[in-house]
Coordinates of C-alpha atoms in Angstrom, one line a residue:
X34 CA -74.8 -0.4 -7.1
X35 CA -76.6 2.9 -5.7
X36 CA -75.6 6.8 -6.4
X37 CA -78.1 8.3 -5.2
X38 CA -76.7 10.5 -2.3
X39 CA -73.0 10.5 -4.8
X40 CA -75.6 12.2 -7.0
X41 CA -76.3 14.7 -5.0
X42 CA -73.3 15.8 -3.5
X43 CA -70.5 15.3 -6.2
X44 CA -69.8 19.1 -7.3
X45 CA -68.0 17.9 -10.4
X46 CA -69.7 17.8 -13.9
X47 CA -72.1 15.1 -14.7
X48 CA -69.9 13.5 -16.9
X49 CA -67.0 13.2 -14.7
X50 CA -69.5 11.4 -12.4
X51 CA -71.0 9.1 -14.8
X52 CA -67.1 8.3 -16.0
X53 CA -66.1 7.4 -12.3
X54 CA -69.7 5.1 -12.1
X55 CA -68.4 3.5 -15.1
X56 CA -65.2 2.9 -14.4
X57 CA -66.3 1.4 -10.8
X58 CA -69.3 -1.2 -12.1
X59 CA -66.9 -2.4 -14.9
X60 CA -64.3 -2.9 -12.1
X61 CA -67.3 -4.8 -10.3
X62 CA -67.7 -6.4 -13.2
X63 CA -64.0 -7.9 -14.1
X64 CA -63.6 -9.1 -10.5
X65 CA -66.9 -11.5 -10.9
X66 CA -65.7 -12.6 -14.0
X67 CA -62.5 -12.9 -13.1
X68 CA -63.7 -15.3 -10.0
X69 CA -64.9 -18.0 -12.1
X70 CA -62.2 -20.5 -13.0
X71 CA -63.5 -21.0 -16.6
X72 CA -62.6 -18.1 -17.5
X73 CA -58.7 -18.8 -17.5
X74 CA -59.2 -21.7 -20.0
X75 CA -59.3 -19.2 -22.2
X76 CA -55.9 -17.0 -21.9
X77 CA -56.6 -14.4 -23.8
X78 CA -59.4 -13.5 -22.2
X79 CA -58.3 -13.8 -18.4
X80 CA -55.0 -11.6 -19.8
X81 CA -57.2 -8.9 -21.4
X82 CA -59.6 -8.6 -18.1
X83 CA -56.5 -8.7 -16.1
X84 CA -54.8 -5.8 -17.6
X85 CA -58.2 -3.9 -17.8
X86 CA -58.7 -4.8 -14.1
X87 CA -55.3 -3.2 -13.4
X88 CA -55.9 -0.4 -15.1
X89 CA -59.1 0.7 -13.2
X90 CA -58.1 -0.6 -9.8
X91 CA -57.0 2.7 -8.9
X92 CA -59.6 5.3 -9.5
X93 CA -62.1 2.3 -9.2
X94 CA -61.0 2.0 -5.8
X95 CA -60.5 6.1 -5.3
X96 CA -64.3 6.4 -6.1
X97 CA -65.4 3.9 -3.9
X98 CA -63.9 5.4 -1.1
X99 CA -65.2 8.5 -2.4
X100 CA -68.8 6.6 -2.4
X101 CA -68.6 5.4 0.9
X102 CA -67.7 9.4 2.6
X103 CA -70.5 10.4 0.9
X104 CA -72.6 7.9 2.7
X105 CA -70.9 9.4 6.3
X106 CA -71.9 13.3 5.4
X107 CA -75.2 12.1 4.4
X108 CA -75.4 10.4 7.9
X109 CA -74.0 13.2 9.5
X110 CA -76.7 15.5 8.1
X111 CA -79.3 13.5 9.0
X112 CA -78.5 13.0 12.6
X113 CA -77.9 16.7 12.7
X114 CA -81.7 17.3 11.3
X115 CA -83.1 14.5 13.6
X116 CA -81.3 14.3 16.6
X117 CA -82.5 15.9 20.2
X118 CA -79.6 15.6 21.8
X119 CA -77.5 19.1 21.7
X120 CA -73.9 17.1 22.5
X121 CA -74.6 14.7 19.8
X122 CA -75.6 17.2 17.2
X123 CA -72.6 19.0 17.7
X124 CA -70.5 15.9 17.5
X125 CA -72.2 15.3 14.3
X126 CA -71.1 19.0 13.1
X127 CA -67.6 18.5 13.8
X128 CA -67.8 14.7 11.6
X129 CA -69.5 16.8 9.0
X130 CA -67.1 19.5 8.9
X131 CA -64.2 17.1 8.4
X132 CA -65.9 14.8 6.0
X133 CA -66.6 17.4 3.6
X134 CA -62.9 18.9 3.6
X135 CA -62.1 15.4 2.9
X136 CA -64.7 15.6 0.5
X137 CA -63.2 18.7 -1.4
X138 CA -59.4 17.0 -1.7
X139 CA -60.8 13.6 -3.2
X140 CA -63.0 15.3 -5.4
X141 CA -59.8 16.8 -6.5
X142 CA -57.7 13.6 -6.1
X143 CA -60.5 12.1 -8.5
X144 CA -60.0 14.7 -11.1
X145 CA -56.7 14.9 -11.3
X146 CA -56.8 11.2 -11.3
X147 CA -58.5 11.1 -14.3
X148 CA -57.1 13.6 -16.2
X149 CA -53.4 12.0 -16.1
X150 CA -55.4 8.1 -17.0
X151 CA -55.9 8.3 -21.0
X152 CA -57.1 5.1 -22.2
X153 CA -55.0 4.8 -25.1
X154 CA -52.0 5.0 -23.0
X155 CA -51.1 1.9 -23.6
X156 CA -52.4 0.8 -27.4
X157 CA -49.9 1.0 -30.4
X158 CA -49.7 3.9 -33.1
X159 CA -49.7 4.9 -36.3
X160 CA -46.9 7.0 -36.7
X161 CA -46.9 9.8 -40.0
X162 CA -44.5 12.0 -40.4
X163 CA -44.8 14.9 -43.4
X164 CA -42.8 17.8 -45.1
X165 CA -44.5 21.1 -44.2
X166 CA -42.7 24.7 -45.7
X167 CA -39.2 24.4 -46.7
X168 CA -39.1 22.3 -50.0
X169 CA -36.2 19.9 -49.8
X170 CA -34.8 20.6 -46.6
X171 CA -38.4 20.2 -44.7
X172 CA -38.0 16.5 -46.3
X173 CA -34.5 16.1 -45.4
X174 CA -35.8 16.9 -41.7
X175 CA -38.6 14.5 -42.0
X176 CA -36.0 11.9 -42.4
X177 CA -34.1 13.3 -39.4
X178 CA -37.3 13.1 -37.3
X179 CA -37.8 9.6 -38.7
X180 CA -34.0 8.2 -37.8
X181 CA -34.0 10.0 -34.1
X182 CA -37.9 8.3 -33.7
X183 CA -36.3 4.6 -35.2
X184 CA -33.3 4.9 -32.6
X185 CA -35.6 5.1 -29.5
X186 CA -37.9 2.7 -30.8
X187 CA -35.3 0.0 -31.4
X188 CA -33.8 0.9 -27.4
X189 CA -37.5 0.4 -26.4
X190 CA -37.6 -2.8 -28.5
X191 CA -41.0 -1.7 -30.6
X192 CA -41.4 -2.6 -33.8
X193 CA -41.8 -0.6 -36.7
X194 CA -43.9 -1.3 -39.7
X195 CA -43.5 1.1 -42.9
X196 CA -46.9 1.0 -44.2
X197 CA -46.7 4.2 -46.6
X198 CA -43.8 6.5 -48.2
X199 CA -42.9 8.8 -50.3
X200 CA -39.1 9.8 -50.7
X201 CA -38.1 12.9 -52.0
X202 CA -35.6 13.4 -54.9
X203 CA -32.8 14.9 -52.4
X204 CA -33.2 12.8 -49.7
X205 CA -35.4 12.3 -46.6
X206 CA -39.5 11.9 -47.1
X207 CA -42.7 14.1 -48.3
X208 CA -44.3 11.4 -46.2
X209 CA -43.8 8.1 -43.8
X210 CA -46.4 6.6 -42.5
X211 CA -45.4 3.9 -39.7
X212 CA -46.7 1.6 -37.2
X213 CA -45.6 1.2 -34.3
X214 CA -46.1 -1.7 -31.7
X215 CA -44.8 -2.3 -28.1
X216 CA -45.6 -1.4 -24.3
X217 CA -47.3 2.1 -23.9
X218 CA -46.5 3.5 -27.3
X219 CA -49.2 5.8 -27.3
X220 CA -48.5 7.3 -23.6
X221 CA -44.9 7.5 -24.5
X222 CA -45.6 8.6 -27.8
X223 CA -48.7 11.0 -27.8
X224 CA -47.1 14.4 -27.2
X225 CA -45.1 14.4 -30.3
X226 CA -47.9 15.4 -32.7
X227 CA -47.9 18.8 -33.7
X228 CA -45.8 20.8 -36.3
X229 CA -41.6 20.8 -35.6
X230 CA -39.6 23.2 -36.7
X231 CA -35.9 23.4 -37.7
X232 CA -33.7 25.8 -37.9
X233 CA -30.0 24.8 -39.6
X234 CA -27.8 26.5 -42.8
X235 CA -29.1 24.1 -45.6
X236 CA -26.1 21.7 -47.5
X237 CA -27.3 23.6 -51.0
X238 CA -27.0 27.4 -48.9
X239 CA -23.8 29.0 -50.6
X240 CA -23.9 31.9 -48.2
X241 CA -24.3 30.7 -44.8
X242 CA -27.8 31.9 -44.3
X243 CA -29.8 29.9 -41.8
X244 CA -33.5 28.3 -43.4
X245 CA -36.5 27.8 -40.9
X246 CA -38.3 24.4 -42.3
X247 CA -40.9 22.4 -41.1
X248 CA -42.4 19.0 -40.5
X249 CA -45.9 17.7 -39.2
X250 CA -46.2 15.0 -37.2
X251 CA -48.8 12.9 -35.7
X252 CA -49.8 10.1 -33.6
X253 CA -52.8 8.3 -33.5
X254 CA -53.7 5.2 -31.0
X255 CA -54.3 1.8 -33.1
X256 CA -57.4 0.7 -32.1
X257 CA -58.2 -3.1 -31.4
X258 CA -61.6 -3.7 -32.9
X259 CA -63.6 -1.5 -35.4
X260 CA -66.6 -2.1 -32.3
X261 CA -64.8 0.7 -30.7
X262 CA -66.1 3.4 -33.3
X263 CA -69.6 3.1 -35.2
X264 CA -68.8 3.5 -38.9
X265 CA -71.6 3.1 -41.7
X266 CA -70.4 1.3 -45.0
X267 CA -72.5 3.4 -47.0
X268 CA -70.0 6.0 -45.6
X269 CA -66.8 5.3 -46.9
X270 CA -65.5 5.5 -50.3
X271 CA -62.9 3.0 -51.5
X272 CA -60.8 4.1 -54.6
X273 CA -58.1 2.1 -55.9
X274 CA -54.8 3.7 -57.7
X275 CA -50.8 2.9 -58.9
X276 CA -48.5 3.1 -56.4
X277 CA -46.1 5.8 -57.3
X278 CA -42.2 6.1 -56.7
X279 CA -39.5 3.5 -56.1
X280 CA -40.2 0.1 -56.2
X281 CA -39.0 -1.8 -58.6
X282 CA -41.1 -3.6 -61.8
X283 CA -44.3 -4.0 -59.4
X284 CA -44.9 0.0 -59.4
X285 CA -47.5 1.2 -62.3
X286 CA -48.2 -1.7 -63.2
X287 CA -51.3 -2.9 -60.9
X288 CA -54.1 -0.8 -59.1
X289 CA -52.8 -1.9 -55.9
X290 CA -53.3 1.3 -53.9
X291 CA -56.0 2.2 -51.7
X292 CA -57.5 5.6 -50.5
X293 CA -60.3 5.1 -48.1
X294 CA -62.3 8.5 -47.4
X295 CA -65.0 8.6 -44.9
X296 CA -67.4 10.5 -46.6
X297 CA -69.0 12.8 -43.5
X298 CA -65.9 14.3 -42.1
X299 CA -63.6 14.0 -44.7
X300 CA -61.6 12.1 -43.2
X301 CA -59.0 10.0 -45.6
X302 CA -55.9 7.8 -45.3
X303 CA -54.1 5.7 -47.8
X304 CA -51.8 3.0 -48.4
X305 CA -49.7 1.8 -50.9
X306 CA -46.7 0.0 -49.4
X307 CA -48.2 -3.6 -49.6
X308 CA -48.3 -5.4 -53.2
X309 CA -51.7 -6.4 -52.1
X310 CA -55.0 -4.5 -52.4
X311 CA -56.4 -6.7 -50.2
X312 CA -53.8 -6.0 -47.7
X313 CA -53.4 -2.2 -48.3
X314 CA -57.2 -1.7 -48.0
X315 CA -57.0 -3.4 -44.3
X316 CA -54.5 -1.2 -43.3
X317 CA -55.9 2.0 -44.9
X318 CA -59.5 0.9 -42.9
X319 CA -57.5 0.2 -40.0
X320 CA -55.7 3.6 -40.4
X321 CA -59.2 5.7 -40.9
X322 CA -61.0 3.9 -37.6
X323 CA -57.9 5.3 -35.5
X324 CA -58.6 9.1 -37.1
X325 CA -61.9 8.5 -36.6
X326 CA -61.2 7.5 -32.8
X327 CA -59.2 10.1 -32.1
X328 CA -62.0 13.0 -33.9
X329 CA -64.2 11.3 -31.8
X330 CA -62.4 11.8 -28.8
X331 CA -61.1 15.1 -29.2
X332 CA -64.5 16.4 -29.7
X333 CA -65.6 14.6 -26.2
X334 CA -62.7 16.9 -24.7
X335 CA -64.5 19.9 -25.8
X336 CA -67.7 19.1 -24.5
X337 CA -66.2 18.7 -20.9
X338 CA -63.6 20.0 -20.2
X339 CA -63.5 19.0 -16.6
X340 CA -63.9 14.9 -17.8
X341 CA -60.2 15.2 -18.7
X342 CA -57.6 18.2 -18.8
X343 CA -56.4 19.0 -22.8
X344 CA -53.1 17.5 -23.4
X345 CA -50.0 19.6 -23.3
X346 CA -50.5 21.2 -26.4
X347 CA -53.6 20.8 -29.0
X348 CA -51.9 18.0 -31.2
X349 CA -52.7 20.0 -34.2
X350 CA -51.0 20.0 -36.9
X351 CA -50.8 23.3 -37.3
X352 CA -49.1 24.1 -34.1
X353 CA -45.8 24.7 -33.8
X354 CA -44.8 22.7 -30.3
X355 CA -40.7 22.4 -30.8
X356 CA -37.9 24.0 -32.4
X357 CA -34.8 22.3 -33.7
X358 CA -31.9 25.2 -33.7
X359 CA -28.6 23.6 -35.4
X360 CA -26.1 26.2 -35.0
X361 CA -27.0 26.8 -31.2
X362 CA -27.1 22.8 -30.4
X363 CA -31.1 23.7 -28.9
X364 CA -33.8 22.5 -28.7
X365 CA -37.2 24.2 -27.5
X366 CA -40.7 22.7 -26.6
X367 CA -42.5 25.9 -26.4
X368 CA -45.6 24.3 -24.7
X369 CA -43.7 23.7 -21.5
X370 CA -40.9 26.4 -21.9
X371 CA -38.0 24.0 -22.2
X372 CA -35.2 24.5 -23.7
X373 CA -32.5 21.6 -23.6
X374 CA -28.7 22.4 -25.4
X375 CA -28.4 18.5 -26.5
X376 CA -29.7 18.6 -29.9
X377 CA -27.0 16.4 -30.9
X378 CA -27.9 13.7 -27.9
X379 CA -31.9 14.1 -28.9
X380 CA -31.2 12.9 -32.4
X381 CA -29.6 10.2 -31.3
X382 CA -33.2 8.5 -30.2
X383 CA -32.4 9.8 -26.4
X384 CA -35.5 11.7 -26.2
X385 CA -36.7 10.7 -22.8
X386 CA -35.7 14.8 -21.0
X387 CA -38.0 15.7 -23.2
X388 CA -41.0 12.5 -22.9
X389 CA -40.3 13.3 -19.0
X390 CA -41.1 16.7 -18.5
X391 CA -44.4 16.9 -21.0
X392 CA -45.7 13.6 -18.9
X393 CA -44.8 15.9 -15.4
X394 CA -46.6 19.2 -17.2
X395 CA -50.0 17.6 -17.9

């Protein structure tokens, strides 16, 4: 398929361009295979390319009808170079004039198009959730966040695999690592990394004085196949330890843990819930490919910043994006300026007001 004249006229960045190209030849691409009857003797297949196909159809289609304007004002700019005629060149003008004011609003259509479409939308996650300042009560709060996150799962009908934790001695977690699989995870999902704050009188506070604590939390997209990130071997270092804390006879007494650090970025996860090493390395690989993914990925944002708008909110772990406040009953997202008095309802798992309006503020 030809760009040429798309090439000269989009007024976008070069990468938004070459996304939109991409996205419209793989569209192409699907269809063809798509027509071929052999390919639905194997399911898997067809279902893959048909959900694939499904999610491109509409900026695949919004480009091509972007393509084929773009083929009118080229027309219309000719005809205005070439032709004698003074009524015709005129007529040409007026084409021109409205093709490119349609130009400008799909250009825009195409943007914002792409800037609400993120690919991991609708993969599964890793879930982790960690105690940040506050000693005991942060953990006791990591355990709140854990129990209001396992109530709207299990009304969504995901399921939840514990694949790492530590408990602390007065309830609550230092650290829970989770997977979590079902329909659009991720897009539900992806605006609840960041740090989260609480604000409550502790159980152990004799004098009433409230305690600010904190927990981290963050979400990365599971990703299907390591092909979807380039890793070198040579790269990664695998080191084997005890599993620590609960756990009955098993704990201490085998090297069963795995830590898996990629050795360029630093990168490292762990796991230690399985009894095998076998199985915890898998998942501690599987863990570090969806880090890597997501550094990949976050750095691609930075280089263009017009391929696809930042999320509400950094995702870093070191910004504070909501505030639980106990004796008011609030609760504050400070990257969209709402505040909702239904802290008891939100801990309950019904934290859709707050899904909604992040998703509406992107």
């Amino acid at each position: 398929m030809e760009f040429d004249n798309v090439d000269k006229e989009f007024s976008g960045h070069a990468k938004v361009l070459k996304r939109l190209k991409d996205m419209l030849l793989r569209f192409n691409e699907i269809n063809k295979i798509l027509e071929d009857p052999e390919t639905y003797s194997n399911h898997k297949l067809a279902e893959t390319l048909n959900k694939e196909r499904s999610e491109l159809d509409k900026p695949a289609k919004l480009f091509l009808e972007y393509t084929n304007l773009i083929d009118e004002i080229t027309d219309a700019k000719n005809m205005i170079e070439l032709e004698k005629d003074v009524e015709m060149r005129q007529l040409a003008k007026d084409d021109l004039e409205l093709s490119l004011s349609k130009k400008i609003k799909l250009e825009k259509d195409l943007v914002d198009l792409l800037t609400k479409t993120d690919p991991n939308d609708a993969r599964d996650i890793f879930l982790e959730i960690r105690a940040g300042t506050g000693g005991d009560e942060a953990a006791i709060f990591c355990g709140d966040l854990f129990r209001m996150y396992s109530k709207y799962f299990e009304k969504n009908s995901w399921t939840v695999e514990v694949i790492n934790v530590t408990e602390a001695d007065h309830g609550g977690y230092r650290e829970i690592i989770t997977k979590i699989l079902g329909n659009n995870v991720y897009g539900d999902m992806k605006f609840e990394s960041g740090t989260h704050r609480v604000q409550r009188v502790p159980n152990t506070e004799t004098q009433g004085r409230i305690h600010t604590s904190a927990a981290t939390i963050a979400i990365l997209p599971v990703i299907k196949t390591i092909d979807e990130i380039e890793i070198n071997p040579s790269d990664l270092r695998i080191d084997t330890y005890r599993a620590s804390g609960a756990g009955g006879q098993h704990v201490n007494k085998t090297d069963s843990a795995v830590r898996v650090t990629h050795i360029p970025t630093g990168t490292v996860s762990e796991c230690q819930d399985g009894r095998s090493q076998h199985k915890n390395k898998a998942q501690a690989l599987e863990i570090l490919y969806s880090k890597l993914l997501v550094r990949e990925q976050e750095m691609q944002k930075k280089e263009t910043a017009e391929e696809r708008k930042l999320l509400v909110g950094s995702g870093d772990r070191s910004e504070r994006i909501r505030t639980y406040n106990f004796p008011q009953g609030r609760i504050t997202d400070h990257r969209i300026n709402l505040t909702l008095y239904k802290l008891d309802q939100i801990l309950e798992g019904n934290i859709e007001p707050l899904i909604d309006e992040l998703k509406k503020s992107m």
